[in-house]
Amino acid sequence: MAKMILGVWLASASITLPPFCGWAKNVHTAGVCLISQDFGYTIYSTAVAFYIPMLVMLVMYYKIFKAARKSGAKHRFTDISRRERLSTVANEALRMHGMKPGGVAEECAAISRLLNRERRNISIFKREQKAATTLGVIVGVFGVCWLPFFVLSTARPFICGVECSCVPIWLERTLLWLGYANSLMNPFIYAFFNRDLRSTYRDLLRCRYRNINRRLSAVGVHEALKV
């Protein structure tokens, strides 16, 4: 995790520091204040800040989506197979009823074990599907919020030139704040798909702070043990 955090900071520094190191100069003329509109720097900064990370996120989500579909198909196939086995065991248990009490007890125990295993597998499958859905919504909202701003930032020097901006200030600020709004939306998205977070938010809004961290930690441990 430390290496990943360090990598994020280094990537961010590689975007923001070049204008201060002579590669490209920021624009400060006639009341205009713009980050460098140099063509090469614009393409580099927008690619590293948005396009490459977005591409990585889409590729990873596609792999997760494929794995979720594969898991769903496997679960349905296994579910049918288990139902057939349960039906066979149940019929055999009924046939033996009144003849071999010990055998009937064993068959009933086998049915109970299969049902317990089935419930556990269904629970895991539902959690995996919900996690994949949540991640898909997060990636989709991220793209919708930030794509307009970065498309504008990439196209501006090619349309307006490197010394000025012909984009209306209201449009630029609207798209920028749409990107900032992504950070506001994420807590609501997570809360929509997670009952424990909804409960925690409700307690925070009611100023009920006692044992929130302890409860969340207990829920996390409980979920990990269930998996």
PDB file of C-alpha atoms in Angstrom:
ATOM      1  CA  MET A   1       0.000   0.000   0.000  1.00  0.00           C
ATOM      2  CA  ALA A   2       2.862   2.360   0.774  1.00  0.00           C
ATOM      3  CA  LYS A   3       4.323   1.764  -2.687  1.00  0.00           C
ATOM      4  CA  MET A   4       0.955   2.421  -4.314  1.00  0.00           C
ATOM      5  CA  ILE A   5       0.476   5.664  -2.377  1.00  0.00           C
ATOM      6  CA  LEU A   6       4.000   6.767  -3.268  1.00  0.00           C
ATOM      7  CA  GLY A   7       3.329   5.961  -6.919  1.00  0.00           C
ATOM      8  CA  VAL A   8       0.181   8.117  -6.908  1.00  0.00           C
ATOM      9  CA  TRP A   9       2.080  11.057  -5.401  1.00  0.00           C
ATOM     10  CA  LEU A  10       4.911  10.720  -7.902  1.00  0.00           C
ATOM     11  CA  ALA A  11       2.466  10.568 -10.810  1.00  0.00           C
ATOM     12  CA  SER A  12       0.701  13.683  -9.495  1.00  0.00           C
ATOM     13  CA  ALA A  13       4.017  15.505  -9.102  1.00  0.00           C
ATOM     14  CA  SER A  14       5.008  14.582 -12.645  1.00  0.00           C
ATOM     15  CA  ILE A  15       1.860  16.365 -13.853  1.00  0.00           C
ATOM     16  CA  THR A  16       2.039  19.540 -11.762  1.00  0.00           C
ATOM     17  CA  LEU A  17       5.787  20.247 -11.576  1.00  0.00           C
ATOM     18  CA  PRO A  18       6.829  20.558 -15.277  1.00  0.00           C
ATOM     19  CA  PRO A  19       5.438  24.121 -15.643  1.00  0.00           C
ATOM     20  CA  PHE A  20       7.661  25.143 -12.723  1.00  0.00           C
ATOM     21  CA  CYS A  21      10.702  23.420 -14.190  1.00  0.00           C
ATOM     22  CA  GLY A  22      10.780  25.069 -17.612  1.00  0.00           C
ATOM     23  CA  TRP A  23       9.042  22.480 -19.795  1.00  0.00           C
ATOM     24  CA  ALA A  24       5.925  24.615 -20.230  1.00  0.00           C
ATOM     25  CA  LYS A  25       4.976  28.027 -18.893  1.00  0.00           C
ATOM     26  CA  ASN A  26       1.667  28.945 -17.331  1.00  0.00           C
ATOM     27  CA  VAL A  27      -0.222  31.829 -18.943  1.00  0.00           C
ATOM     28  CA  HIS A  28      -0.466  35.085 -16.960  1.00  0.00           C
ATOM     29  CA  THR A  29      -1.391  37.905 -19.353  1.00  0.00           C
ATOM     30  CA  ALA A  30      -4.155  40.498 -19.584  1.00  0.00           C
ATOM     31  CA  GLY A  31      -6.122  39.140 -16.692  1.00  0.00           C
ATOM     32  CA  VAL A  32      -5.861  35.578 -18.040  1.00  0.00           C
ATOM     33  CA  CYS A  33      -4.533  32.906 -15.678  1.00  0.00           C
ATOM     34  CA  LEU A  34      -4.206  29.474 -17.246  1.00  0.00           C
ATOM     35  CA  ILE A  35      -2.161  26.382 -16.680  1.00  0.00           C
ATOM     36  CA  SER A  36       0.256  25.852 -19.544  1.00  0.00           C
ATOM     37  CA  GLN A  37      -1.503  25.343 -22.886  1.00  0.00           C
ATOM     38  CA  ASP A  38       1.562  23.849 -24.552  1.00  0.00           C
ATOM     39  CA  PHE A  39       0.351  21.101 -26.895  1.00  0.00           C
ATOM     40  CA  GLY A  40       2.737  18.416 -25.670  1.00  0.00           C
ATOM     41  CA  TYR A  41       2.203  19.230 -22.000  1.00  0.00           C
ATOM     42  CA  THR A  42      -1.586  19.323 -22.430  1.00  0.00           C
ATOM     43  CA  ILE A  43      -1.667  15.876 -24.012  1.00  0.00           C
ATOM     44  CA  TYR A  44       0.754  14.470 -21.429  1.00  0.00           C
ATOM     45  CA  SER A  45      -0.996  15.943 -18.380  1.00  0.00           C
ATOM     46  CA  THR A  46      -4.536  14.970 -19.416  1.00  0.00           C
ATOM     47  CA  ALA A  47      -3.412  11.475 -20.412  1.00  0.00           C
ATOM     48  CA  VAL A  48      -1.620  10.803 -17.117  1.00  0.00           C
ATOM     49  CA  ALA A  49      -4.293  12.493 -14.994  1.00  0.00           C
ATOM     50  CA  PHE A  50      -7.381  10.990 -16.613  1.00  0.00           C
ATOM     51  CA  TYR A  51      -7.257   9.022 -19.857  1.00  0.00           C
ATOM     52  CA  ILE A  52      -4.726   6.362 -18.807  1.00  0.00           C
ATOM     53  CA  PRO A  53      -6.252   5.817 -15.325  1.00  0.00           C
ATOM     54  CA  MET A  54      -9.727   5.684 -16.885  1.00  0.00           C
ATOM     55  CA  LEU A  55      -8.550   3.113 -19.431  1.00  0.00           C
ATOM     56  CA  VAL A  56      -7.012   0.995 -16.656  1.00  0.00           C
ATOM     57  CA  MET A  57     -10.238   1.210 -14.642  1.00  0.00           C
ATOM     58  CA  LEU A  58     -12.339   0.158 -17.637  1.00  0.00           C
ATOM     59  CA  VAL A  59     -10.071  -2.792 -18.433  1.00  0.00           C
ATOM     60  CA  MET A  60     -10.069  -3.948 -14.812  1.00  0.00           C
ATOM     61  CA  TYR A  61     -13.821  -3.572 -14.503  1.00  0.00           C
ATOM     62  CA  TYR A  62     -14.312  -5.530 -17.711  1.00  0.00           C
ATOM     63  CA  LYS A  63     -12.274  -8.366 -16.207  1.00  0.00           C
ATOM     64  CA  ILE A  64     -14.295  -8.170 -12.987  1.00  0.00           C
ATOM     65  CA  PHE A  65     -17.528  -8.164 -15.005  1.00  0.00           C
ATOM     66  CA  LYS A  66     -16.423 -11.264 -16.921  1.00  0.00           C
ATOM     67  CA  ALA A  67     -15.461 -13.003 -13.674  1.00  0.00           C
ATOM     68  CA  ALA A  68     -18.831 -12.092 -12.145  1.00  0.00           C
ATOM     69  CA  ARG A  69     -20.702 -13.476 -15.151  1.00  0.00           C
ATOM     70  CA  LYS A  70     -18.616 -16.644 -15.053  1.00  0.00           C
ATOM     71  CA  SER A  71     -19.313 -16.998 -11.341  1.00  0.00           C
ATOM     72  CA  GLY A  72     -23.023 -16.444 -11.956  1.00  0.00           C
ATOM     73  CA  ALA A  73     -23.145 -19.108 -14.673  1.00  0.00           C
ATOM     74  CA  LYS A  74     -21.205 -21.537 -12.489  1.00  0.00           C
ATOM     75  CA  HIS A  75     -23.499 -20.825  -9.573  1.00  0.00           C
ATOM     76  CA  ARG A  76     -26.621 -21.482 -11.639  1.00  0.00           C
ATOM     77  CA  PHE A  77     -25.186 -24.730 -12.987  1.00  0.00           C
ATOM     78  CA  THR A  78     -24.112 -25.842  -9.526  1.00  0.00           C
ATOM     79  CA  ASP A  79     -27.475 -24.796  -8.133  1.00  0.00           C
ATOM     80  CA  ILE A  80     -29.308 -27.065 -10.598  1.00  0.00           C
ATOM     81  CA  SER A  81     -26.936 -29.938  -9.821  1.00  0.00           C
ATOM     82  CA  ARG A  82     -27.421 -29.491  -6.085  1.00  0.00           C
ATOM     83  CA  ARG A  83     -31.198 -29.414  -6.433  1.00  0.00           C
ATOM     84  CA  GLU A  84     -31.124 -32.666  -8.335  1.00  0.00           C
ATOM     85  CA  ARG A  85     -28.958 -34.231  -5.638  1.00  0.00           C
ATOM     86  CA  LEU A  86     -31.233 -32.892  -2.892  1.00  0.00           C
ATOM     87  CA  SER A  87     -34.267 -34.306  -4.671  1.00  0.00           C
ATOM     88  CA  THR A  88     -32.568 -37.691  -5.015  1.00  0.00           C
ATOM     89  CA  VAL A  89     -31.528 -37.748  -1.370  1.00  0.00           C
ATOM     90  CA  ALA A  90     -34.988 -36.670  -0.221  1.00  0.00           C
ATOM     91  CA  ASN A  91     -36.729 -39.343  -2.291  1.00  0.00           C
ATOM     92  CA  GLU A  92     -34.345 -41.965  -0.981  1.00  0.00           C
ATOM     93  CA  ALA A  93     -34.945 -40.807   2.577  1.00  0.00           C
ATOM     94  CA  LEU A  94     -38.723 -41.064   2.106  1.00  0.00           C
ATOM     95  CA  ARG A  95     -38.377 -44.532   0.596  1.00  0.00           C
ATOM     96  CA  MET A  96     -36.361 -45.680   3.564  1.00  0.00           C
ATOM     97  CA  HIS A  97     -38.720 -44.111   6.073  1.00  0.00           C
ATOM     98  CA  GLY A  98     -40.024 -46.710   8.526  1.00  0.00           C
ATOM     99  CA  MET A  99     -37.479 -49.304   7.420  1.00  0.00           C
ATOM    100  CA  LYS A 100     -34.071 -48.025   8.554  1.00  0.00           C
ATOM    101  CA  PRO A 101     -34.371 -45.234  11.106  1.00  0.00           C
ATOM    102  CA  GLY A 102     -30.593 -44.851  11.308  1.00  0.00           C
ATOM    103  CA  GLY A 103     -30.296 -44.520   7.542  1.00  0.00           C
ATOM    104  CA  VAL A 104     -33.075 -41.946   7.453  1.00  0.00           C
ATOM    105  CA  ALA A 105     -31.267 -39.868  10.083  1.00  0.00           C
ATOM    106  CA  GLU A 106     -28.093 -39.963   8.018  1.00  0.00           C
ATOM    107  CA  GLU A 107     -29.961 -38.926   4.894  1.00  0.00           C
ATOM    108  CA  CYS A 108     -31.633 -36.050   6.745  1.00  0.00           C
ATOM    109  CA  ALA A 109     -28.260 -34.923   8.061  1.00  0.00           C
ATOM    110  CA  ALA A 110     -26.884 -34.989   4.516  1.00  0.00           C
ATOM    111  CA  ILE A 111     -29.806 -32.864   3.312  1.00  0.00           C
ATOM    112  CA  SER A 112     -29.183 -30.386   6.135  1.00  0.00           C
ATOM    113  CA  ARG A 113     -25.475 -30.094   5.252  1.00  0.00           C
ATOM    114  CA  LEU A 114     -26.266 -29.526   1.576  1.00  0.00           C
ATOM    115  CA  LEU A 115     -28.840 -26.864   2.410  1.00  0.00           C
ATOM    116  CA  ASN A 116     -26.406 -25.045   4.707  1.00  0.00           C
ATOM    117  CA  ARG A 117     -23.701 -25.140   2.039  1.00  0.00           C
ATOM    118  CA  GLU A 118     -26.183 -23.878  -0.545  1.00  0.00           C
ATOM    119  CA  ARG A 119     -27.230 -20.938   1.635  1.00  0.00           C
ATOM    120  CA  ARG A 120     -23.586 -20.001   2.231  1.00  0.00           C
ATOM    121  CA  ASN A 121     -22.758 -20.151  -1.484  1.00  0.00           C
ATOM    122  CA  ILE A 122     -25.801 -18.032  -2.364  1.00  0.00           C
ATOM    123  CA  SER A 123     -24.769 -15.436   0.227  1.00  0.00           C
ATOM    124  CA  ILE A 124     -21.223 -15.227  -1.173  1.00  0.00           C
ATOM    125  CA  PHE A 125     -22.556 -15.037  -4.729  1.00  0.00           C
ATOM    126  CA  LYS A 126     -24.914 -12.170  -3.864  1.00  0.00           C
ATOM    127  CA  ARG A 127     -22.110 -10.217  -2.164  1.00  0.00           C
ATOM    128  CA  GLU A 128     -19.879 -10.680  -5.223  1.00  0.00           C
ATOM    129  CA  GLN A 129     -22.654  -9.491  -7.544  1.00  0.00           C
ATOM    130  CA  LYS A 130     -23.367  -6.467  -5.367  1.00  0.00           C
ATOM    131  CA  ALA A 131     -19.654  -5.552  -5.230  1.00  0.00           C
ATOM    132  CA  ALA A 132     -19.372  -5.786  -9.029  1.00  0.00           C
ATOM    133  CA  THR A 133     -22.487  -3.612  -9.446  1.00  0.00           C
ATOM    134  CA  THR A 134     -21.197  -1.014  -6.985  1.00  0.00           C
ATOM    135  CA  LEU A 135     -17.841  -0.840  -8.729  1.00  0.00           C
ATOM    136  CA  GLY A 136     -19.548  -0.440 -12.106  1.00  0.00           C
ATOM    137  CA  VAL A 137     -21.619   2.478 -10.836  1.00  0.00           C
ATOM    138  CA  ILE A 138     -18.536   4.106  -9.279  1.00  0.00           C
ATOM    139  CA  VAL A 139     -16.559   3.836 -12.544  1.00  0.00           C
ATOM    140  CA  GLY A 140     -19.508   5.063 -14.615  1.00  0.00           C
ATOM    141  CA  VAL A 141     -20.143   8.113 -12.425  1.00  0.00           C
ATOM    142  CA  PHE A 142     -16.413   8.917 -12.397  1.00  0.00           C
ATOM    143  CA  GLY A 143     -16.340   8.915 -16.203  1.00  0.00           C
ATOM    144  CA  VAL A 144     -19.514  11.005 -16.560  1.00  0.00           C
ATOM    145  CA  CYS A 145     -18.276  13.607 -14.063  1.00  0.00           C
ATOM    146  CA  TRP A 146     -14.693  14.054 -15.298  1.00  0.00           C
ATOM    147  CA  LEU A 147     -14.774  13.238 -19.022  1.00  0.00           C
ATOM    148  CA  PRO A 148     -16.328  16.571 -20.159  1.00  0.00           C
ATOM    149  CA  PHE A 149     -13.724  18.620 -18.283  1.00  0.00           C
ATOM    150  CA  PHE A 150     -10.760  16.681 -19.633  1.00  0.00           C
ATOM    151  CA  VAL A 151     -12.124  16.684 -23.186  1.00  0.00           C
ATOM    152  CA  LEU A 152     -12.404  20.469 -22.920  1.00  0.00           C
ATOM    153  CA  SER A 153      -8.909  20.773 -21.426  1.00  0.00           C
ATOM    154  CA  THR A 154      -7.419  18.626 -24.190  1.00  0.00           C
ATOM    155  CA  ALA A 155      -9.179  20.414 -27.037  1.00  0.00           C
ATOM    156  CA  ARG A 156      -8.756  24.014 -25.792  1.00  0.00           C
ATOM    157  CA  PRO A 157      -5.162  24.714 -26.944  1.00  0.00           C
ATOM    158  CA  PHE A 158      -5.928  23.252 -30.375  1.00  0.00           C
ATOM    159  CA  ILE A 159      -9.036  25.453 -30.718  1.00  0.00           C
ATOM    160  CA  CYS A 160      -8.034  28.651 -28.895  1.00  0.00           C
ATOM    161  CA  GLY A 161      -4.246  28.619 -29.174  1.00  0.00           C
ATOM    162  CA  VAL A 162      -1.643  28.516 -26.410  1.00  0.00           C
ATOM    163  CA  GLU A 163      -1.822  32.147 -25.245  1.00  0.00           C
ATOM    164  CA  CYS A 164      -5.501  32.561 -24.427  1.00  0.00           C
ATOM    165  CA  SER A 165      -8.771  30.762 -23.735  1.00  0.00           C
ATOM    166  CA  CYS A 166     -11.848  31.202 -25.924  1.00  0.00           C
ATOM    167  CA  VAL A 167     -13.951  28.978 -23.668  1.00  0.00           C
ATOM    168  CA  PRO A 168     -16.628  30.805 -21.627  1.00  0.00           C
ATOM    169  CA  ILE A 169     -15.575  30.971 -18.010  1.00  0.00           C
ATOM    170  CA  TRP A 170     -18.977  29.717 -16.847  1.00  0.00           C
ATOM    171  CA  LEU A 171     -18.652  26.585 -18.950  1.00  0.00           C
ATOM    172  CA  GLU A 172     -15.154  25.862 -17.694  1.00  0.00           C
ATOM    173  CA  ARG A 173     -16.177  26.311 -14.067  1.00  0.00           C
ATOM    174  CA  THR A 174     -19.337  24.225 -14.513  1.00  0.00           C
ATOM    175  CA  LEU A 175     -17.383  21.296 -15.936  1.00  0.00           C
ATOM    176  CA  LEU A 176     -14.710  21.639 -13.256  1.00  0.00           C
ATOM    177  CA  TRP A 177     -17.284  21.567 -10.471  1.00  0.00           C
ATOM    178  CA  LEU A 178     -19.027  18.641 -12.129  1.00  0.00           C
ATOM    179  CA  GLY A 179     -15.731  16.787 -11.699  1.00  0.00           C
ATOM    180  CA  TYR A 180     -15.447  17.904  -8.080  1.00  0.00           C
ATOM    181  CA  ALA A 181     -19.022  16.693  -7.512  1.00  0.00           C
ATOM    182  CA  ASN A 182     -17.798  13.154  -8.165  1.00  0.00           C
ATOM    183  CA  SER A 183     -16.235  13.128  -4.698  1.00  0.00           C
ATOM    184  CA  LEU A 184     -19.577  14.212  -3.253  1.00  0.00           C
ATOM    185  CA  MET A 185     -21.474  11.429  -5.022  1.00  0.00           C
ATOM    186  CA  ASN A 186     -19.269   8.516  -3.940  1.00  0.00           C
ATOM    187  CA  PRO A 187     -20.452   8.378  -0.294  1.00  0.00           C
ATOM    188  CA  PHE A 188     -24.075   8.306  -1.455  1.00  0.00           C
ATOM    189  CA  ILE A 189     -23.334   5.559  -3.980  1.00  0.00           C
ATOM    190  CA  TYR A 190     -21.615   3.399  -1.365  1.00  0.00           C
ATOM    191  CA  ALA A 191     -24.407   4.039   1.129  1.00  0.00           C
ATOM    192  CA  PHE A 192     -27.056   3.093  -1.447  1.00  0.00           C
ATOM    193  CA  PHE A 193     -25.496  -0.363  -1.880  1.00  0.00           C
ATOM    194  CA  ASN A 194     -24.326  -0.908   1.719  1.00  0.00           C
ATOM    195  CA  ARG A 195     -26.795  -1.181   4.585  1.00  0.00           C
ATOM    196  CA  ASP A 196     -24.099  -0.813   7.276  1.00  0.00           C
ATOM    197  CA  LEU A 197     -22.910   2.494   5.807  1.00  0.00           C
ATOM    198  CA  ARG A 198     -26.483   3.778   5.705  1.00  0.00           C
ATOM    199  CA  SER A 199     -26.822   2.970   9.393  1.00  0.00           C
ATOM    200  CA  THR A 200     -23.521   4.687  10.163  1.00  0.00           C
ATOM    201  CA  TYR A 201     -24.467   7.831   8.220  1.00  0.00           C
ATOM    202  CA  ARG A 202     -27.792   7.915  10.035  1.00  0.00           C
ATOM    203  CA  ASP A 203     -26.008   7.804  13.391  1.00  0.00           C
ATOM    204  CA  LEU A 204     -23.572  10.538  12.339  1.00  0.00           C
ATOM    205  CA  LEU A 205     -26.400  12.833  11.223  1.00  0.00           C
ATOM    206  CA  ARG A 206     -28.091  12.260  14.585  1.00  0.00           C
ATOM    207  CA  CYS A 207     -24.815  12.968  16.416  1.00  0.00           C
ATOM    208  CA  ARG A 208     -24.640   9.427  17.746  1.00  0.00           C
ATOM    209  CA  TYR A 209     -20.882   8.952  17.691  1.00  0.00           C
ATOM    210  CA  ARG A 210     -20.455   6.268  20.337  1.00  0.00           C
ATOM    211  CA  ASN A 211     -19.067   2.918  19.184  1.00  0.00           C
ATOM    212  CA  ILE A 212     -19.265   3.784  15.444  1.00  0.00           C
ATOM    213  CA  ASN A 213     -15.674   2.726  14.776  1.00  0.00           C
ATOM    214  CA  ARG A 214     -16.088  -0.383  16.908  1.00  0.00           C
ATOM    215  CA  ARG A 215     -19.282  -1.357  15.122  1.00  0.00           C
ATOM    216  CA  LEU A 216     -17.792  -0.828  11.669  1.00  0.00           C
ATOM    217  CA  SER A 217     -14.718  -2.864  12.642  1.00  0.00           C
ATOM    218  CA  ALA A 218     -16.932  -5.652  13.938  1.00  0.00           C
ATOM    219  CA  VAL A 219     -18.965  -5.627  10.726  1.00  0.00           C
ATOM    220  CA  GLY A 220     -15.776  -5.791   8.659  1.00  0.00           C
ATOM    221  CA  VAL A 221     -14.459  -8.741  10.637  1.00  0.00           C
ATOM    222  CA  HIS A 222     -17.828 -10.471  10.422  1.00  0.00           C
ATOM    223  CA  GLU A 223     -17.954 -10.058   6.634  1.00  0.00           C
ATOM    224  CA  ALA A 224     -14.406 -11.357   6.287  1.00  0.00           C
ATOM    225  CA  LEU A 225     -15.181 -14.408   8.396  1.00  0.00           C
ATOM    226  CA  LYS A 226     -18.321 -15.128   6.356  1.00  0.00           C
ATOM    227  CA  VAL A 227     -16.269 -15.168   3.157  1.00  0.00           C
TER     228      VAL A 227
END
